[in-house]
CSV table of N, CA and C in Angstrom, one decimal:
chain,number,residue,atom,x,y,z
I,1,UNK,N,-34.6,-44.3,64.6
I,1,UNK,CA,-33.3,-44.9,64.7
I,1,UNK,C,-32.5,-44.6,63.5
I,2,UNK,N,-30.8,-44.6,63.6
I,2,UNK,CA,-30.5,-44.1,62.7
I,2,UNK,C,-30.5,-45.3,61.8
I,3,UNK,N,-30.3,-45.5,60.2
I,3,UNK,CA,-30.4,-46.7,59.3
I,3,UNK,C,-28.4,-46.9,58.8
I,4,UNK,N,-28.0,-47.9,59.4
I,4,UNK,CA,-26.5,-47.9,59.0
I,4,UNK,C,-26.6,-48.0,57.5
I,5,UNK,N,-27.3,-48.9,56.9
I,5,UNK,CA,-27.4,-49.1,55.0
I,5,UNK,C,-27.0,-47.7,55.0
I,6,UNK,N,-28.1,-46.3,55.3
I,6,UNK,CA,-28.2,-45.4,54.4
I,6,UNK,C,-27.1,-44.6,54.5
I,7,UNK,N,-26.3,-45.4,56.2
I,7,UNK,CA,-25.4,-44.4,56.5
I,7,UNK,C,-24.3,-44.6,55.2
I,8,UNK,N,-24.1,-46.2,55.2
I,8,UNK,CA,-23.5,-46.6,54.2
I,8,UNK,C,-23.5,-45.9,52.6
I,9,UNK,N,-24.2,-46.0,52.0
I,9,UNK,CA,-25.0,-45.4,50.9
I,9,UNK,C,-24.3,-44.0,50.8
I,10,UNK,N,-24.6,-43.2,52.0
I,10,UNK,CA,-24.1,-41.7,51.9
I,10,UNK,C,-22.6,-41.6,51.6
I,11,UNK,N,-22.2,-42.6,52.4
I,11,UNK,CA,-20.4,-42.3,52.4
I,11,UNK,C,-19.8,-42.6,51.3
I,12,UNK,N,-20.4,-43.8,50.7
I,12,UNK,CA,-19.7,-44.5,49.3
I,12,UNK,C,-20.5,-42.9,48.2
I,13,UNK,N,-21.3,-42.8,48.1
I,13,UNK,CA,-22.0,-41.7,47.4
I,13,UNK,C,-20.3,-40.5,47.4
I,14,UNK,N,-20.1,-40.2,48.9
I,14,UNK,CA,-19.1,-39.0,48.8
I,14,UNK,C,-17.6,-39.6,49.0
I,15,UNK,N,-17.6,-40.4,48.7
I,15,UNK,CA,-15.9,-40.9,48.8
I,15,UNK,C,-16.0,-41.0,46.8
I,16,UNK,N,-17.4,-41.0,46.3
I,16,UNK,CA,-17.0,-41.2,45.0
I,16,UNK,C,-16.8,-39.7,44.1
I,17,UNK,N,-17.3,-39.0,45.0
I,17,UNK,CA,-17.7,-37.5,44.8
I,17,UNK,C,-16.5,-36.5,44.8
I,18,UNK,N,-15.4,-37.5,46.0
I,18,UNK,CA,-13.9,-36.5,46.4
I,18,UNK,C,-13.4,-36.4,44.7
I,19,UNK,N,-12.8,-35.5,44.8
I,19,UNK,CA,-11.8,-34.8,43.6
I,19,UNK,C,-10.4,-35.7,43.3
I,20,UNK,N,-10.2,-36.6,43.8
I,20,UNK,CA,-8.8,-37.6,43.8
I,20,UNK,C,-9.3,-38.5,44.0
I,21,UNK,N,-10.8,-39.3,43.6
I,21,UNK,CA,-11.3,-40.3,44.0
I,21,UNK,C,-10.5,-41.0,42.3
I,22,UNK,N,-10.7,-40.9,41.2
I,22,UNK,CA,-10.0,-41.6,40.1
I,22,UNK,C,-8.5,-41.6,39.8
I,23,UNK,N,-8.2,-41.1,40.6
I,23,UNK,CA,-6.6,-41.3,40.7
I,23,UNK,C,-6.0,-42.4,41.8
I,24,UNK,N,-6.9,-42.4,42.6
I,24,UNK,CA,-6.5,-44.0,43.3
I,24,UNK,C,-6.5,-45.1,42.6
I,25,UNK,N,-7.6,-45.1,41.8
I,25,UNK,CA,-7.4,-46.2,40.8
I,25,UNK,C,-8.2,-47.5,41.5
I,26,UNK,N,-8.6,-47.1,42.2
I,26,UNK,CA,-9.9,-47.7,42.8
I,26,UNK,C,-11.0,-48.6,41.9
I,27,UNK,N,-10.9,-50.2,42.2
I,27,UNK,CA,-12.5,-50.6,41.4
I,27,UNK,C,-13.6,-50.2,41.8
I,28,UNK,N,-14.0,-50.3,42.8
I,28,UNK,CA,-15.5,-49.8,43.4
I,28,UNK,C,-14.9,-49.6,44.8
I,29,UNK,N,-16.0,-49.0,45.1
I,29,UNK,CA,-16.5,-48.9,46.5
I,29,UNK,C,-17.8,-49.5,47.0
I,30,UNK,N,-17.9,-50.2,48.2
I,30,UNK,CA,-19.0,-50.8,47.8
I,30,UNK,C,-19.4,-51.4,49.4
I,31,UNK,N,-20.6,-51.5,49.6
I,31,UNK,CA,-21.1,-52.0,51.0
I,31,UNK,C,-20.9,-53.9,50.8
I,32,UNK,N,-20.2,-54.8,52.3
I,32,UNK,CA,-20.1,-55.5,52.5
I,32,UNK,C,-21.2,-56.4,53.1
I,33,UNK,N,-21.6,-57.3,52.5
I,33,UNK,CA,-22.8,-57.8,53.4
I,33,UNK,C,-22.9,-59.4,52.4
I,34,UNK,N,-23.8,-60.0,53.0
I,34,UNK,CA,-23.9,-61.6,53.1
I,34,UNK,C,-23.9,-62.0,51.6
I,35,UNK,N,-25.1,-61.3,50.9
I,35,UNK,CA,-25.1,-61.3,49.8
I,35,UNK,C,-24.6,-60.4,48.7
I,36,UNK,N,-23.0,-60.4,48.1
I,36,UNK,CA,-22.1,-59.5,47.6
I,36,UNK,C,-23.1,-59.3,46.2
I,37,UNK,N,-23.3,-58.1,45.3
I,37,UNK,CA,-23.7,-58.0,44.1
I,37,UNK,C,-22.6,-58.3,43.1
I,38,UNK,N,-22.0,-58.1,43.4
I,38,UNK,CA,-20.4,-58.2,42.2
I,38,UNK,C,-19.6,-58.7,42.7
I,39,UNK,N,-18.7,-59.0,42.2
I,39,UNK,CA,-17.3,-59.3,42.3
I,39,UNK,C,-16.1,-57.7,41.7
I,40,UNK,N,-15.5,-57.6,43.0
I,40,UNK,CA,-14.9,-56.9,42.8
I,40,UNK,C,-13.3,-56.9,42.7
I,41,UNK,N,-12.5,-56.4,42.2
I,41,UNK,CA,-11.1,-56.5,41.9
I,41,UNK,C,-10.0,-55.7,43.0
I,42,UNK,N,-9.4,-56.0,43.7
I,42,UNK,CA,-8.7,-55.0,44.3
I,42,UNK,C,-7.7,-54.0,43.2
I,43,UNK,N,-7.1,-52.4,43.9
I,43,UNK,CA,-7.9,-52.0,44.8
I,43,UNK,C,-9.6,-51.5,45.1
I,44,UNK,N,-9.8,-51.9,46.6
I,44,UNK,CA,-11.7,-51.2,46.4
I,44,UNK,C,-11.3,-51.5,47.9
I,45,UNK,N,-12.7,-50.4,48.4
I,45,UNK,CA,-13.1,-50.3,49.7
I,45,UNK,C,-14.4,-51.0,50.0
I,46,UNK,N,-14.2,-51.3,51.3
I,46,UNK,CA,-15.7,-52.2,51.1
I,46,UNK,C,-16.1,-52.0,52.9
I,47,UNK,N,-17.4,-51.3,52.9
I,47,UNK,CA,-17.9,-50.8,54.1
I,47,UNK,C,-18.8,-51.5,54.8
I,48,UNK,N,-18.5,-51.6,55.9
I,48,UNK,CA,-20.1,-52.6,56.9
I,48,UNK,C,-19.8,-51.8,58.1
I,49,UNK,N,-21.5,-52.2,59.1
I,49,UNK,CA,-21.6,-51.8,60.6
I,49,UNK,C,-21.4,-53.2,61.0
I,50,UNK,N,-21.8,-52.4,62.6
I,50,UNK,CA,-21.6,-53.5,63.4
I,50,UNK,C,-22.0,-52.5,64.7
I,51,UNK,N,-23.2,-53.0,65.1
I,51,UNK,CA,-23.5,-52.5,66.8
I,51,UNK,C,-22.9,-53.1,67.9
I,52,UNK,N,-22.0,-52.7,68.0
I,52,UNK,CA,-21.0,-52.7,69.2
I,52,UNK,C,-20.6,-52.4,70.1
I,53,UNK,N,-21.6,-51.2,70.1
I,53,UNK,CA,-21.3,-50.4,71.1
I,53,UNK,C,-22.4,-50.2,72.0
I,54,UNK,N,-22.9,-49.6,73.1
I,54,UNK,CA,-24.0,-49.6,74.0
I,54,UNK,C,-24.8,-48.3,73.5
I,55,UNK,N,-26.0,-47.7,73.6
I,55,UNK,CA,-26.5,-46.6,73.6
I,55,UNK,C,-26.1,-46.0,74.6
I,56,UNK,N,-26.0,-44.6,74.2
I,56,UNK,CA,-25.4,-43.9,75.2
I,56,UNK,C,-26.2,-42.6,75.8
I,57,UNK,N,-27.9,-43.1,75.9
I,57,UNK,CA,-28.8,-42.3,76.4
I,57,UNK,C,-29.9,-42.9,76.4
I,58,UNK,N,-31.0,-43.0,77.2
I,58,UNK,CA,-32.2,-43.7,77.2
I,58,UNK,C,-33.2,-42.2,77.5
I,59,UNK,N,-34.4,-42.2,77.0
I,59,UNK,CA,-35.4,-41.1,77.2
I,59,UNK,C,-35.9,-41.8,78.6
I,60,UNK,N,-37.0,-40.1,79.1
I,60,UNK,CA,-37.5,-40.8,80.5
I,60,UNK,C,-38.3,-41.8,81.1
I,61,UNK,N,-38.8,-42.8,79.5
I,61,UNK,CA,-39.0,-43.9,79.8
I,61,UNK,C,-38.3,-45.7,79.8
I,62,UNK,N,-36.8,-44.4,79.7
I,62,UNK,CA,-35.9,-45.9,79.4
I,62,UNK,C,-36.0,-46.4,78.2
I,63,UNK,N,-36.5,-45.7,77.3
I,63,UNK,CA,-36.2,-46.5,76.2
I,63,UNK,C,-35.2,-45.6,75.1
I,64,UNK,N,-34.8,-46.4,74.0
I,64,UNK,CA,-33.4,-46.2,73.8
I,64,UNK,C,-33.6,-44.9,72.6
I,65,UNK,N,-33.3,-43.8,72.7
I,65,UNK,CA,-33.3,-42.7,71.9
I,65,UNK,C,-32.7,-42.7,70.5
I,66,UNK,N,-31.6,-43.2,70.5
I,66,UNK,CA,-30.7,-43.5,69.3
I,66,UNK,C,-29.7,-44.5,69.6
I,67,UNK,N,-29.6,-45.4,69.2
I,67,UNK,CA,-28.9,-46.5,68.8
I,67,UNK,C,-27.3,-46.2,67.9
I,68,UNK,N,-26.4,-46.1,68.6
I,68,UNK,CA,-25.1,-45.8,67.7
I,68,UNK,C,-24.0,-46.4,67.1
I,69,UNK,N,-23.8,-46.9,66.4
I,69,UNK,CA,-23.4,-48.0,65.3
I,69,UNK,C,-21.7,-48.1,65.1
I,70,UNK,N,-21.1,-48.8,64.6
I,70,UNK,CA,-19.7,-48.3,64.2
I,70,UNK,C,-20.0,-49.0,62.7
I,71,UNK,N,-18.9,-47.9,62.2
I,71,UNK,CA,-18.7,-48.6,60.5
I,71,UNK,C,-17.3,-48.4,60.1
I,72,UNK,N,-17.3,-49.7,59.9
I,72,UNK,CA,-15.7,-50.0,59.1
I,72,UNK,C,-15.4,-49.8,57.9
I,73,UNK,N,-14.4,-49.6,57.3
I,73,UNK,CA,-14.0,-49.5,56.0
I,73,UNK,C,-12.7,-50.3,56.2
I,74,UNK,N,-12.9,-51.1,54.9
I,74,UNK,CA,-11.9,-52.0,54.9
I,74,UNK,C,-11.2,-51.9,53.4
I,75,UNK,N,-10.1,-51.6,53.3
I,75,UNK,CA,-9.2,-50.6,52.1
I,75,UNK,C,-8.2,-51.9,51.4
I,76,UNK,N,-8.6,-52.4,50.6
I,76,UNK,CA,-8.0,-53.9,50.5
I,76,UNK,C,-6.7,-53.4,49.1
I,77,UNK,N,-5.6,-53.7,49.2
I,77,UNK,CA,-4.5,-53.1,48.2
I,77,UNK,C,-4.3,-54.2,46.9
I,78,UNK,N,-3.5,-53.8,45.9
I,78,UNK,CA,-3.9,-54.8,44.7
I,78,UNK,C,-2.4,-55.9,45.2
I,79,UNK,N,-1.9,-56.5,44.3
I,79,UNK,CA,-0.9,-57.3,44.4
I,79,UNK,C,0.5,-56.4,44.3
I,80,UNK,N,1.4,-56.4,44.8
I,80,UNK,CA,2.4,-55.5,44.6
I,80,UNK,C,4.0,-56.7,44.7
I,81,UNK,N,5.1,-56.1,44.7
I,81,UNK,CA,6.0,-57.0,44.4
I,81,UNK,C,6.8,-57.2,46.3
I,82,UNK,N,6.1,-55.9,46.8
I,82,UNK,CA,6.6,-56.3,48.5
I,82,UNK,C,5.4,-55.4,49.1
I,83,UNK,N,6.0,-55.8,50.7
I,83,UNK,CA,4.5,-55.3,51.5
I,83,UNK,C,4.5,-53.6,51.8
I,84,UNK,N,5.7,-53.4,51.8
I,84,UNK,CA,5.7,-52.0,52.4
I,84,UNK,C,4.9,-51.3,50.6
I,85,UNK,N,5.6,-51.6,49.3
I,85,UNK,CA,4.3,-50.9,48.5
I,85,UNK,C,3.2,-51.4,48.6
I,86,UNK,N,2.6,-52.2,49.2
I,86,UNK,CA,1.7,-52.5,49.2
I,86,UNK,C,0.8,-52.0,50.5
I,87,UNK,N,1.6,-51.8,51.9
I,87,UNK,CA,0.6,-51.1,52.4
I,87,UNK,C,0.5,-49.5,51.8
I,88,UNK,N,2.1,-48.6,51.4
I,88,UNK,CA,1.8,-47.8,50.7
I,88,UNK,C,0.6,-47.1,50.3
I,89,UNK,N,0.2,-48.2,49.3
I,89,UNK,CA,-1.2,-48.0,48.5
I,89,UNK,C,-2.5,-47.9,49.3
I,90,UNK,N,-2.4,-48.4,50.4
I,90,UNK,CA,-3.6,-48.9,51.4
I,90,UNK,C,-3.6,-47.4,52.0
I,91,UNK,N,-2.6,-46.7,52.3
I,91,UNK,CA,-2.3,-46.0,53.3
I,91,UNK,C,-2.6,-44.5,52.6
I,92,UNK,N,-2.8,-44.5,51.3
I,92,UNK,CA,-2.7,-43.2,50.2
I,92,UNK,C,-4.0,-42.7,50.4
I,93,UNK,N,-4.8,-43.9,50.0
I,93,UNK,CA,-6.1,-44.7,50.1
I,93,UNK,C,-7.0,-44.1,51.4
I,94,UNK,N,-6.5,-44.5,52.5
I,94,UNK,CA,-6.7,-44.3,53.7
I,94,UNK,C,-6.7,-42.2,53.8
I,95,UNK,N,-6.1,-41.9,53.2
I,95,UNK,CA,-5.5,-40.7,53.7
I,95,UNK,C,-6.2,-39.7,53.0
I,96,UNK,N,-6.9,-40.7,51.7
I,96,UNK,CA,-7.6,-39.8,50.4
I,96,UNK,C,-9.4,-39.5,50.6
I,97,UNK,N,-9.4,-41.0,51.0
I,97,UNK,CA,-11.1,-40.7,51.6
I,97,UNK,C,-11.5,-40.5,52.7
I,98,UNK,N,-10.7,-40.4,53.9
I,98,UNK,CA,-11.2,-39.8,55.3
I,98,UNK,C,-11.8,-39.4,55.7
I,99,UNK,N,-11.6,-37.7,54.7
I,99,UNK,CA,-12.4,-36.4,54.8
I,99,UNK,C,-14.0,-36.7,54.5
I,100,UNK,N,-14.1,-37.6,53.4
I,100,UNK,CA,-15.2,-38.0,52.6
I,100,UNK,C,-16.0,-38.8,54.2
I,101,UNK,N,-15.2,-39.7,55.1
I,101,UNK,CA,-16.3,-40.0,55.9
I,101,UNK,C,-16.5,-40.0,57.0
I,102,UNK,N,-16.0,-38.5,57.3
I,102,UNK,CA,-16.0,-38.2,58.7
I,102,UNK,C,-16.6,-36.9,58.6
I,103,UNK,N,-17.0,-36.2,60.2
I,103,UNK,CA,-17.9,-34.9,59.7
I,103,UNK,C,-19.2,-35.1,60.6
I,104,UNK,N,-20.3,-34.0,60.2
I,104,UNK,CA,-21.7,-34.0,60.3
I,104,UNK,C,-22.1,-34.2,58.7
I,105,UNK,N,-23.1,-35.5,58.7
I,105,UNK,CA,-23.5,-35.6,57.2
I,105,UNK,C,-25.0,-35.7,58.0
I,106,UNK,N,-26.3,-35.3,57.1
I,106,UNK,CA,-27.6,-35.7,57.2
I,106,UNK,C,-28.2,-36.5,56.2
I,107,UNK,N,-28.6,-38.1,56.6
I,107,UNK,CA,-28.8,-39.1,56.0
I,107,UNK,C,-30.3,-39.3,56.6
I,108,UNK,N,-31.2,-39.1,55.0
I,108,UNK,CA,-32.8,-38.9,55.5
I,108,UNK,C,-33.0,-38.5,56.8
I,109,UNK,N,-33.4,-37.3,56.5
I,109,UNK,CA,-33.3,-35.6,57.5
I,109,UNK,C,-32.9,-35.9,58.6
I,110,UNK,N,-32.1,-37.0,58.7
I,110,UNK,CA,-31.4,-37.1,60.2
I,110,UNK,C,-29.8,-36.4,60.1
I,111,UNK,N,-29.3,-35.5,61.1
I,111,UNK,CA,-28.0,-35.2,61.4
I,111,UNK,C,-27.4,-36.7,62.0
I,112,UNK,N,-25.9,-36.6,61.4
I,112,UNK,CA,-25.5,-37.6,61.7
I,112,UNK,C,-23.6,-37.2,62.3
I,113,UNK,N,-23.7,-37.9,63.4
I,113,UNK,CA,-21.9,-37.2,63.6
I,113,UNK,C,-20.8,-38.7,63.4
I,114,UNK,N,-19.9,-38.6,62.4
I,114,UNK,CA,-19.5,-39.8,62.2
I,114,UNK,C,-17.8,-39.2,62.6
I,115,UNK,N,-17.1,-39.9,63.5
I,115,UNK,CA,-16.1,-39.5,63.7
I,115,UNK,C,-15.2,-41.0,64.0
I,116,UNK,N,-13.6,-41.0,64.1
I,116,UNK,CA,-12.6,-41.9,64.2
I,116,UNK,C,-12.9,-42.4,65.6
I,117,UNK,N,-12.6,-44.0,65.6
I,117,UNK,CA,-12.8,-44.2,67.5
I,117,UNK,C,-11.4,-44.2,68.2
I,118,UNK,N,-11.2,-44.6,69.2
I,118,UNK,CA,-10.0,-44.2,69.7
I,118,UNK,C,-9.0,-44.9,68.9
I,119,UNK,N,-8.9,-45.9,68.5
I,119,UNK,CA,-7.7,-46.7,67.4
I,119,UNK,C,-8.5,-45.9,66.1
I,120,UNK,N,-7.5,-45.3,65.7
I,120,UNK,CA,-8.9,-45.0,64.2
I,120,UNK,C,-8.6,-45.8,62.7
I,121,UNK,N,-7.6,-46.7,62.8
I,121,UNK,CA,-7.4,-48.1,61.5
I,121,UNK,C,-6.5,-48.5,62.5
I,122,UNK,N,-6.7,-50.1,62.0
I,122,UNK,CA,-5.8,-51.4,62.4
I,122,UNK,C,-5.5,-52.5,60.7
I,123,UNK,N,-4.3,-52.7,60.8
I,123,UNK,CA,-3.9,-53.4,60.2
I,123,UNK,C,-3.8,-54.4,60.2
I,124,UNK,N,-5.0,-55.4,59.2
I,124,UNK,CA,-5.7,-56.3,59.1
I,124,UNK,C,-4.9,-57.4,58.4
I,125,UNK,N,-3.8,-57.3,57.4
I,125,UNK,CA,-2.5,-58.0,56.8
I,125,UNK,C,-1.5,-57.0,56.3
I,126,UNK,N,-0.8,-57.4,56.6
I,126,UNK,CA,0.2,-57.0,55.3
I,126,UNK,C,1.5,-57.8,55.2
I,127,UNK,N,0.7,-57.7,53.6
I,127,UNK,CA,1.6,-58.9,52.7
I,127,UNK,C,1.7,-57.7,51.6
I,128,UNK,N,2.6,-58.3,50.6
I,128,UNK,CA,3.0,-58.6,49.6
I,128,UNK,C,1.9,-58.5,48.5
I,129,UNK,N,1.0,-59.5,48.6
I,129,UNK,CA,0.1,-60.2,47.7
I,129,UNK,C,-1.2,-59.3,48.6
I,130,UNK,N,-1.0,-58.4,49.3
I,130,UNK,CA,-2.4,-58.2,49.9
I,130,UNK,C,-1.9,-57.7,51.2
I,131,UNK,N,-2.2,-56.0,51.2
I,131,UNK,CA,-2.1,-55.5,53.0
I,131,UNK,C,-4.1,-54.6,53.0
I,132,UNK,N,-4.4,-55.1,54.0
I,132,UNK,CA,-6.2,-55.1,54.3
I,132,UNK,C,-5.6,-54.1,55.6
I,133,UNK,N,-6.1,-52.7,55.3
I,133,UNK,CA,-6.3,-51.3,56.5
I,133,UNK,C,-7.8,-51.7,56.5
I,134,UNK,N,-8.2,-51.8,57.9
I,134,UNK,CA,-9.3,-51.2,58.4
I,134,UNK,C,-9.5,-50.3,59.4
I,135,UNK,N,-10.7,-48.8,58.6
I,135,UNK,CA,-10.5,-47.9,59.3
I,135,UNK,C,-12.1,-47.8,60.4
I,136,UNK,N,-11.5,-47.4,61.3
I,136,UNK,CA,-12.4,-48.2,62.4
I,136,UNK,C,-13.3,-46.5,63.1
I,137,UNK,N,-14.8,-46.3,62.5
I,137,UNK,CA,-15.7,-45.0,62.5
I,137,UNK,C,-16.8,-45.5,63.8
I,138,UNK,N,-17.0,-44.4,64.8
I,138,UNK,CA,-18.6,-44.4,65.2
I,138,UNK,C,-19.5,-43.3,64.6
I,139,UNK,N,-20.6,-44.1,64.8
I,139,UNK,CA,-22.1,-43.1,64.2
I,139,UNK,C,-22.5,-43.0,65.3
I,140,UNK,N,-23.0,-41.6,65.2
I,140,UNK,CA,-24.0,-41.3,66.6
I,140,UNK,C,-25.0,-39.9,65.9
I,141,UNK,N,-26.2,-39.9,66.7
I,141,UNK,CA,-27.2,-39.2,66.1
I,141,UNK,C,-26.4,-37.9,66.6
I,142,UNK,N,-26.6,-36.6,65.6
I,142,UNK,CA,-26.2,-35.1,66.1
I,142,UNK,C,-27.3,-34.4,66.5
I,143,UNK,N,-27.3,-34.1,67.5
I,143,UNK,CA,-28.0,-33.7,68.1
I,143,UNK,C,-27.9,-31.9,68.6
């Protein structure tokens, strides 16, 4: 089965790796889950799954071959003086690590095809004090 953690792990690994990744000005990048390790500052990206979706093949004994995941990235902007610079930033953001997590990646010798789903970000606020892009990815095993 594929492991979302590692899927996770891989993309923060190459969103840190892009060539314009320290010009965003980015605090971290970092996987979202119950128990946070830090506190982090906006701006930062912060990644989670979520099985949502059905498998989309069973082997000839009906049981489930690969299990395929979605993963969000949620692109949170710092404080700004209005919303439009503020989603701005969200949107730079958006446009800078994309490449970084979309593709065929292999995450422990597994091929992996991670692509946009049909909405591929939804706008989660936008304020002033805070506009939250989430960009909305499926995983599926490449086969």
């Amino acid at each position: 089965m594929l492991n979302p953690s590692l899927t996770i792990a891989k993309l923060i690994t190459d969103i840190k790796a892009l060539a314009g990744y320290a010009a965003l000005g980015l605090d971290d990048v970092i996987e979202i889950n119950e128990s946070p390790s830090r506190k982090v500052k906006p701006p930062y990206v912060g990644l989670y799954f979520d099985f949502d979706r059905p498998a989309p093949f069973r082997d000839s004994d009906m049981n489930l071959e690969s299990v395929p995941y979605s993963i969000y990235a949620l692109i949170f902007s710092r404080v700004h003086d209005d919303a439009p610079d503020s989603f701005s930033e969200v949107f730079t953001i958006m446009n800078t690590i994309q490449s970084a997590m979309t593709g065929i990646k292999t995450v422990s010798t597994k091929k992996i095809f991670i692509h946009f789903q049909e909405q591929p970000y939804s706008i989660m606020a936008y304020r002033a004090d805070e506009t939250v892009l989430r960009l909305n990815l499926n995983v599926e095993e490449y086969l």
